[in-house]
Amino acid sequence: GADLDPLSFNAIFYFKGLVAWREFKWVATNIKIGSAEFGVVKHTQRCAATSVNLAPATRDYNLPQSLIEVTGV
């Protein structure tokens, strides 16, 4: 494993308490956050920016490739 900075992901939402990779099962379903309901239509491709180590601003880890290897997605 690698230590990753959550800020590298530029997430719109962060979820606590989920089983790892649970969001992969959300495709073709709706999720509710507060009073808003969202339809999940597909997986997104990971941006290469997720591979940047923010402190030295260098690409030192290929996160998209690692996710493909671990999840197959």
A tleap script that builds the chain and sets N, CA, C and O, in Angstrom:
source leaprc.protein.ff14SB
mol = sequence {
  NGLY ALA ASP LEU ASP PRO LEU SER PHE ASN
  ALA ILE PHE TYR PHE LYS GLY LEU VAL ALA
  TRP ARG GLU PHE LYS TRP VAL ALA THR ASN
  ILE LYS ILE GLY SER ALA GLU PHE GLY VAL
  VAL LYS HIE THR GLN ARG CYS ALA ALA THR
  SER VAL ASN LEU ALA PRO ALA THR ARG ASP
  TYR ASN LEU PRO GLN SER LEU ILE GLU VAL
  THR GLY CVAL
}
set mol.1.N position { 0.806 -1.176 0.000 }
set mol.1.CA position { 0.000 0.000 0.000 }
set mol.1.C position { 0.858 1.253 0.000 }
set mol.1.O position { 2.055 1.216 0.285 }
set mol.2.N position { 0.231 2.325 -0.318 }
set mol.2.CA position { 0.906 3.620 -0.352 }
set mol.2.C position { 0.100 4.610 0.475 }
set mol.2.O position { -1.123 4.507 0.565 }
set mol.3.N position { 0.792 5.565 1.077 }
set mol.3.CA position { 0.108 6.642 1.784 }
set mol.3.C position { -0.348 7.664 0.754 }
set mol.3.O position { 0.468 8.240 0.036 }
set mol.4.N position { -1.650 7.885 0.687 }
set mol.4.CA position { -2.211 8.811 -0.292 }
set mol.4.C position { -2.875 9.981 0.432 }
set mol.4.O position { -3.523 9.797 1.462 }
set mol.5.N position { -2.712 11.157 -0.105 }
set mol.5.CA position { -3.332 12.347 0.454 }
set mol.5.C position { -4.751 12.458 -0.096 }
set mol.5.O position { -4.917 12.551 -1.312 }
set mol.6.N position { -5.775 12.451 0.746 }
set mol.6.CA position { -7.151 12.550 0.256 }
set mol.6.C position { -7.394 13.794 -0.594 }
set mol.6.O position { -8.291 13.793 -1.438 }
set mol.7.N position { -6.618 14.850 -0.391 }
set mol.7.CA position { -6.793 16.065 -1.183 }
set mol.7.C position { -6.463 15.847 -2.659 }
set mol.7.O position { -6.893 16.627 -3.509 }
set mol.8.N position { -5.710 14.800 -2.970 }
set mol.8.CA position { -5.386 14.499 -4.365 }
set mol.8.C position { -6.620 14.107 -5.167 }
set mol.8.O position { -6.606 14.182 -6.396 }
set mol.9.N position { -7.675 13.694 -4.497 }
set mol.9.CA position { -8.848 13.174 -5.187 }
set mol.9.C position { -9.854 14.237 -5.580 }
set mol.9.O position { -10.707 13.983 -6.430 }
set mol.10.N position { -9.781 15.424 -4.987 }
set mol.10.CA position { -10.693 16.511 -5.333 }
set mol.10.C position { -12.142 16.024 -5.335 }
set mol.10.O position { -12.904 16.302 -6.261 }
set mol.11.N position { -12.503 15.300 -4.293 }
set mol.11.CA position { -13.830 14.692 -4.207 }
set mol.11.C position { -14.926 15.722 -3.960 }
set mol.11.O position { -14.697 16.751 -3.325 }
set mol.12.N position { -16.090 15.435 -4.459 }
set mol.12.CA position { -17.263 16.252 -4.178 }
set mol.12.C position { -17.885 15.792 -2.862 }
set mol.12.O position { -18.360 16.608 -2.072 }
set mol.13.N position { -17.880 14.479 -2.634 }
set mol.13.CA position { -18.422 13.900 -1.413 }
set mol.13.C position { -17.402 12.934 -0.832 }
set mol.13.O position { -16.697 12.243 -1.568 }
set mol.14.N position { -17.328 12.891 0.482 }
set mol.14.CA position { -16.554 11.876 1.192 }
set mol.14.C position { -17.537 11.073 2.026 }
set mol.14.O position { -18.419 11.648 2.662 }
set mol.15.N position { -17.399 9.751 2.034 }
set mol.15.CA position { -18.280 8.878 2.789 }
set mol.15.C position { -17.477 8.164 3.860 }
set mol.15.O position { -16.389 7.655 3.591 }
set mol.16.N position { -18.001 8.125 5.057 }
set mol.16.CA position { -17.363 7.399 6.159 }
set mol.16.C position { -18.140 6.131 6.438 }
set mol.16.O position { -19.361 6.094 6.288 }
set mol.17.N position { -17.427 5.089 6.846 }
set mol.17.CA position { -18.069 3.872 7.294 }
set mol.17.C position { -18.488 2.902 6.210 }
set mol.17.O position { -19.174 1.921 6.498 }
set mol.18.N position { -18.092 3.149 4.964 }
set mol.18.CA position { -18.442 2.214 3.888 }
set mol.18.C position { -17.412 1.101 3.783 }
set mol.18.O position { -16.235 1.299 4.083 }
set mol.19.N position { -17.857 -0.048 3.362 }
set mol.19.CA position { -16.950 -1.137 3.032 }
set mol.19.C position { -16.162 -0.720 1.791 }
set mol.19.O position { -16.712 -0.087 0.889 }
set mol.20.N position { -14.893 -1.069 1.743 }
set mol.20.CA position { -14.048 -0.700 0.600 }
set mol.20.C position { -14.687 -1.134 -0.712 }
set mol.20.O position { -15.181 -2.255 -0.835 }
set mol.21.N position { -14.672 -0.245 -1.674 }
set mol.21.CA position { -15.171 -0.441 -3.033 }
set mol.21.C position { -16.684 -0.608 -3.117 }
set mol.21.O position { -17.190 -0.999 -4.169 }
set mol.22.N position { -17.411 -0.330 -2.061 }
set mol.22.CA position { -18.869 -0.454 -2.068 }
set mol.22.C position { -19.503 0.395 -3.170 }
set mol.22.O position { -20.509 0.007 -3.764 }
set mol.23.N position { -18.899 1.566 -3.436 }
set mol.23.CA position { -19.472 2.464 -4.442 }
set mol.23.C position { -19.502 1.835 -5.832 }
set mol.23.O position { -20.248 2.304 -6.691 }
set mol.24.N position { -18.720 0.795 -6.078 }
set mol.24.CA position { -18.747 0.136 -7.385 }
set mol.24.C position { -20.083 -0.555 -7.627 }
set mol.24.O position { -20.463 -0.796 -8.773 }
set mol.25.N position { -20.788 -0.871 -6.559 }
set mol.25.CA position { -22.091 -1.528 -6.689 }
set mol.25.C position { -23.224 -0.526 -6.863 }
set mol.25.O position { -24.380 -0.926 -7.002 }
set mol.26.N position { -22.918 0.760 -6.859 }
set mol.26.CA position { -23.947 1.784 -6.969 }
set mol.26.C position { -24.366 2.078 -8.403 }
set mol.26.O position { -25.372 2.755 -8.616 }
set mol.27.N position { -23.621 1.589 -9.395 }
set mol.27.CA position { -23.974 1.852 -10.792 }
set mol.27.C position { -25.378 1.313 -11.060 }
set mol.27.O position { -25.724 0.207 -10.646 }
set mol.28.N position { -26.178 2.116 -11.760 }
set mol.28.CA position { -27.570 1.792 -12.102 }
set mol.28.C position { -28.485 1.822 -10.881 }
set mol.28.O position { -29.541 1.190 -10.873 }
set mol.29.N position { -28.073 2.562 -9.844 }
set mol.29.CA position { -28.928 2.753 -8.679 }
set mol.29.C position { -29.019 4.247 -8.378 }
set mol.29.O position { -28.335 5.060 -9.001 }
set mol.30.N position { -29.860 4.591 -7.429 }
set mol.30.CA position { -29.946 5.960 -6.935 }
set mol.30.C position { -29.426 5.998 -5.511 }
set mol.30.O position { -29.643 5.064 -4.740 }
set mol.31.N position { -28.739 7.076 -5.161 }
set mol.31.CA position { -28.307 7.271 -3.783 }
set mol.31.C position { -28.879 8.596 -3.301 }
set mol.31.O position { -29.066 9.527 -4.084 }
set mol.32.N position { -29.152 8.669 -2.017 }
set mol.32.CA position { -29.724 9.885 -1.444 }
set mol.32.C position { -28.732 10.479 -0.461 }
set mol.32.O position { -28.218 9.792 0.421 }
set mol.33.N position { -28.475 11.765 -0.630 }
set mol.33.CA position { -27.598 12.499 0.270 }
set mol.33.C position { -28.397 13.708 0.744 }
set mol.33.O position { -28.674 14.630 -0.024 }
set mol.34.N position { -28.756 13.687 2.010 }
set mol.34.CA position { -29.642 14.731 2.512 }
set mol.34.C position { -30.970 14.629 1.793 }
set mol.34.O position { -31.568 13.555 1.738 }
set mol.35.N position { -31.438 15.737 1.242 }
set mol.35.CA position { -32.711 15.716 0.522 }
set mol.35.C position { -32.525 15.536 -0.987 }
set mol.35.O position { -33.500 15.508 -1.738 }
set mol.36.N position { -31.266 15.414 -1.429 }
set mol.36.CA position { -30.986 15.248 -2.864 }
set mol.36.C position { -30.834 13.773 -3.212 }
set mol.36.O position { -30.269 12.998 -2.440 }
set mol.37.N position { -31.342 13.395 -4.379 }
set mol.37.CA position { -31.201 12.025 -4.861 }
set mol.37.C position { -30.431 12.046 -6.173 }
set mol.37.O position { -30.714 12.852 -7.059 }
set mol.38.N position { -29.455 11.150 -6.287 }
set mol.38.CA position { -28.576 11.097 -7.451 }
set mol.38.C position { -28.670 9.732 -8.115 }
set mol.38.O position { -28.730 8.709 -7.432 }
set mol.39.N position { -28.683 9.713 -9.439 }
set mol.39.CA position { -28.608 8.473 -10.183 }
set mol.39.C position { -27.155 8.200 -10.546 }
set mol.39.O position { -26.473 9.070 -11.089 }
set mol.40.N position { -26.688 7.011 -10.251 }
set mol.40.CA position { -25.315 6.627 -10.576 }
set mol.40.C position { -25.358 5.898 -11.913 }
set mol.40.O position { -25.950 4.823 -12.018 }
set mol.41.N position { -24.730 6.482 -12.938 }
set mol.41.CA position { -24.854 5.919 -14.273 }
set mol.41.C position { -23.630 5.134 -14.736 }
set mol.41.O position { -23.758 4.228 -15.559 }
set mol.42.N position { -22.434 5.470 -14.217 }
set mol.42.CA position { -21.243 4.720 -14.631 }
set mol.42.C position { -20.080 5.030 -13.711 }
set mol.42.O position { -20.119 5.985 -12.935 }
set mol.43.N position { -19.047 4.213 -13.809 }
set mol.43.CA position { -17.792 4.490 -13.124 }
set mol.43.C position { -17.095 5.630 -13.862 }
set mol.43.O position { -17.265 5.779 -15.072 }
set mol.44.N position { -16.328 6.419 -13.156 }
set mol.44.CA position { -15.560 7.467 -13.814 }
set mol.44.C position { -14.125 7.020 -13.992 }
set mol.44.O position { -13.624 6.179 -13.246 }
set mol.45.N position { -13.477 7.583 -14.976 }
set mol.45.CA position { -12.049 7.336 -15.123 }
set mol.45.C position { -11.322 8.199 -14.115 }
set mol.45.O position { -11.732 9.329 -13.849 }
set mol.46.N position { -10.264 7.685 -13.564 }
set mol.46.CA position { -9.471 8.454 -12.606 }
set mol.46.C position { -8.568 9.414 -13.343 }
set mol.46.O position { -7.932 9.057 -14.335 }
set mol.47.N position { -8.520 10.607 -12.859 }
set mol.47.CA position { -7.675 11.651 -13.424 }
set mol.47.C position { -6.224 11.391 -13.042 }
set mol.47.O position { -5.943 10.911 -11.943 }
set mol.48.N position { -5.320 11.702 -13.933 }
set mol.48.CA position { -3.891 11.522 -13.657 }
set mol.48.C position { -3.424 12.382 -12.488 }
set mol.48.O position { -2.381 12.103 -11.896 }
set mol.49.N position { -4.181 13.424 -12.148 }
set mol.49.CA position { -3.796 14.280 -11.018 }
set mol.49.C position { -3.778 13.509 -9.704 }
set mol.49.O position { -3.113 13.923 -8.755 }
set mol.50.N position { -4.506 12.384 -9.636 }
set mol.50.CA position { -4.499 11.587 -8.408 }
set mol.50.C position { -3.147 10.935 -8.166 }
set mol.50.O position { -2.898 10.424 -7.074 }
set mol.51.N position { -2.273 10.942 -9.158 }
set mol.51.CA position { -0.935 10.358 -9.017 }
set mol.51.C position { 0.102 11.363 -8.539 }
set mol.51.O position { 1.275 11.021 -8.388 }
set mol.52.N position { -0.320 12.599 -8.301 }
set mol.52.CA position { 0.625 13.640 -7.896 }
set mol.52.C position { 0.733 13.682 -6.378 }
set mol.52.O position { -0.268 13.778 -5.669 }
set mol.53.N position { 1.961 13.610 -5.899 }
set mol.53.CA position { 2.255 13.810 -4.490 }
set mol.53.C position { 2.254 15.320 -4.277 }
set mol.53.O position { 3.095 16.022 -4.838 }
set mol.54.N position { 1.325 15.826 -3.476 }
set mol.54.CA position { 1.115 17.263 -3.372 }
set mol.54.C position { 2.288 18.024 -2.755 }
set mol.54.O position { 2.561 19.157 -3.150 }
set mol.55.N position { 2.983 17.419 -1.795 }
set mol.55.CA position { 4.063 18.149 -1.115 }
set mol.55.C position { 5.184 18.552 -2.076 }
set mol.55.O position { 5.511 19.737 -2.158 }
set mol.56.N position { 5.785 17.603 -2.807 }
set mol.56.CA position { 6.832 18.022 -3.749 }
set mol.56.C position { 6.297 18.295 -5.160 }
set mol.56.O position { 7.059 18.687 -6.045 }
set mol.57.N position { 4.991 18.089 -5.373 }
set mol.57.CA position { 4.365 18.278 -6.690 }
set mol.57.C position { 5.019 17.404 -7.756 }
set mol.57.O position { 5.351 17.867 -8.848 }
set mol.58.N position { 5.194 16.132 -7.414 }
set mol.58.CA position { 5.769 15.171 -8.360 }
set mol.58.C position { 4.813 13.994 -8.523 }
set mol.58.O position { 4.049 13.671 -7.613 }
set mol.59.N position { 4.865 13.365 -9.678 }
set mol.59.CA position { 4.081 12.144 -9.896 }
set mol.59.C position { 4.947 10.972 -9.460 }
set mol.59.O position { 5.925 10.617 -10.119 }
set mol.60.N position { 4.567 10.386 -8.345 }
set mol.60.CA position { 5.396 9.304 -7.813 }
set mol.60.C position { 4.616 8.013 -7.582 }
set mol.60.O position { 5.143 7.055 -7.015 }
set mol.61.N position { 3.355 7.992 -8.026 }
set mol.61.CA position { 2.540 6.801 -7.828 }
set mol.61.C position { 1.466 6.783 -8.900 }
set mol.61.O position { 0.802 7.797 -9.119 }
set mol.62.N position { 1.279 5.657 -9.573 }
set mol.62.CA position { 0.275 5.561 -10.623 }
set mol.62.C position { -1.013 4.995 -10.030 }
set mol.62.O position { -1.299 3.804 -10.152 }
set mol.63.N position { -1.777 5.865 -9.390 }
set mol.63.CA position { -3.004 5.426 -8.737 }
set mol.63.C position { -4.031 4.836 -9.698 }
set mol.63.O position { -4.601 3.789 -9.391 }
set mol.64.N position { -4.293 5.458 -10.849 }
set mol.64.CA position { -5.267 4.827 -11.758 }
set mol.64.C position { -4.893 3.387 -12.129 }
set mol.64.O position { -5.758 2.511 -12.158 }
set mol.65.N position { -3.641 3.145 -12.404 }
set mol.65.CA position { -3.213 1.782 -12.750 }
set mol.65.C position { -3.361 0.835 -11.558 }
set mol.65.O position { -3.772 -0.314 -11.726 }
set mol.66.N position { -3.032 1.306 -10.370 }
set mol.66.CA position { -3.174 0.470 -9.186 }
set mol.66.C position { -4.629 0.110 -8.932 }
set mol.66.O position { -4.928 -1.020 -8.547 }
set mol.67.N position { -5.534 1.054 -9.142 }
set mol.67.CA position { -6.958 0.760 -8.959 }
set mol.67.C position { -7.454 -0.279 -9.960 }
set mol.67.O position { -8.250 -1.153 -9.617 }
set mol.68.N position { -6.982 -0.179 -11.185 }
set mol.68.CA position { -7.358 -1.181 -12.187 }
set mol.68.C position { -6.870 -2.565 -11.762 }
set mol.68.O position { -7.601 -3.549 -11.879 }
set mol.69.N position { -5.643 -2.637 -11.273 }
set mol.69.CA position { -5.073 -3.920 -10.848 }
set mol.69.C position { -5.833 -4.515 -9.674 }
set mol.69.O position { -6.031 -5.728 -9.613 }
set mol.70.N position { -6.263 -3.664 -8.735 }
set mol.70.CA position { -6.945 -4.150 -7.527 }
set mol.70.C position { -8.407 -4.466 -7.789 }
set mol.70.O position { -8.921 -5.476 -7.308 }
set mol.71.N position { -9.091 -3.597 -8.562 }
set mol.71.CA position { -10.541 -3.739 -8.705 }
set mol.71.C position { -10.983 -4.329 -10.041 }
set mol.71.O position { -12.094 -4.846 -10.157 }
set mol.72.N position { -10.125 -4.252 -11.035 }
set mol.72.CA position { -10.508 -4.703 -12.356 }
set mol.72.C position { -11.370 -3.705 -13.107 }
set mol.72.O position { -11.857 -3.995 -14.200 }
set mol.73.N position { -11.559 -2.522 -12.518 }
set mol.73.CA position { -12.401 -1.485 -13.149 }
set mol.73.C position { -11.545 -0.322 -13.560 }
set mol.73.O position { -12.054 0.656 -14.108 }
savepdb mol mol.pdb
quit
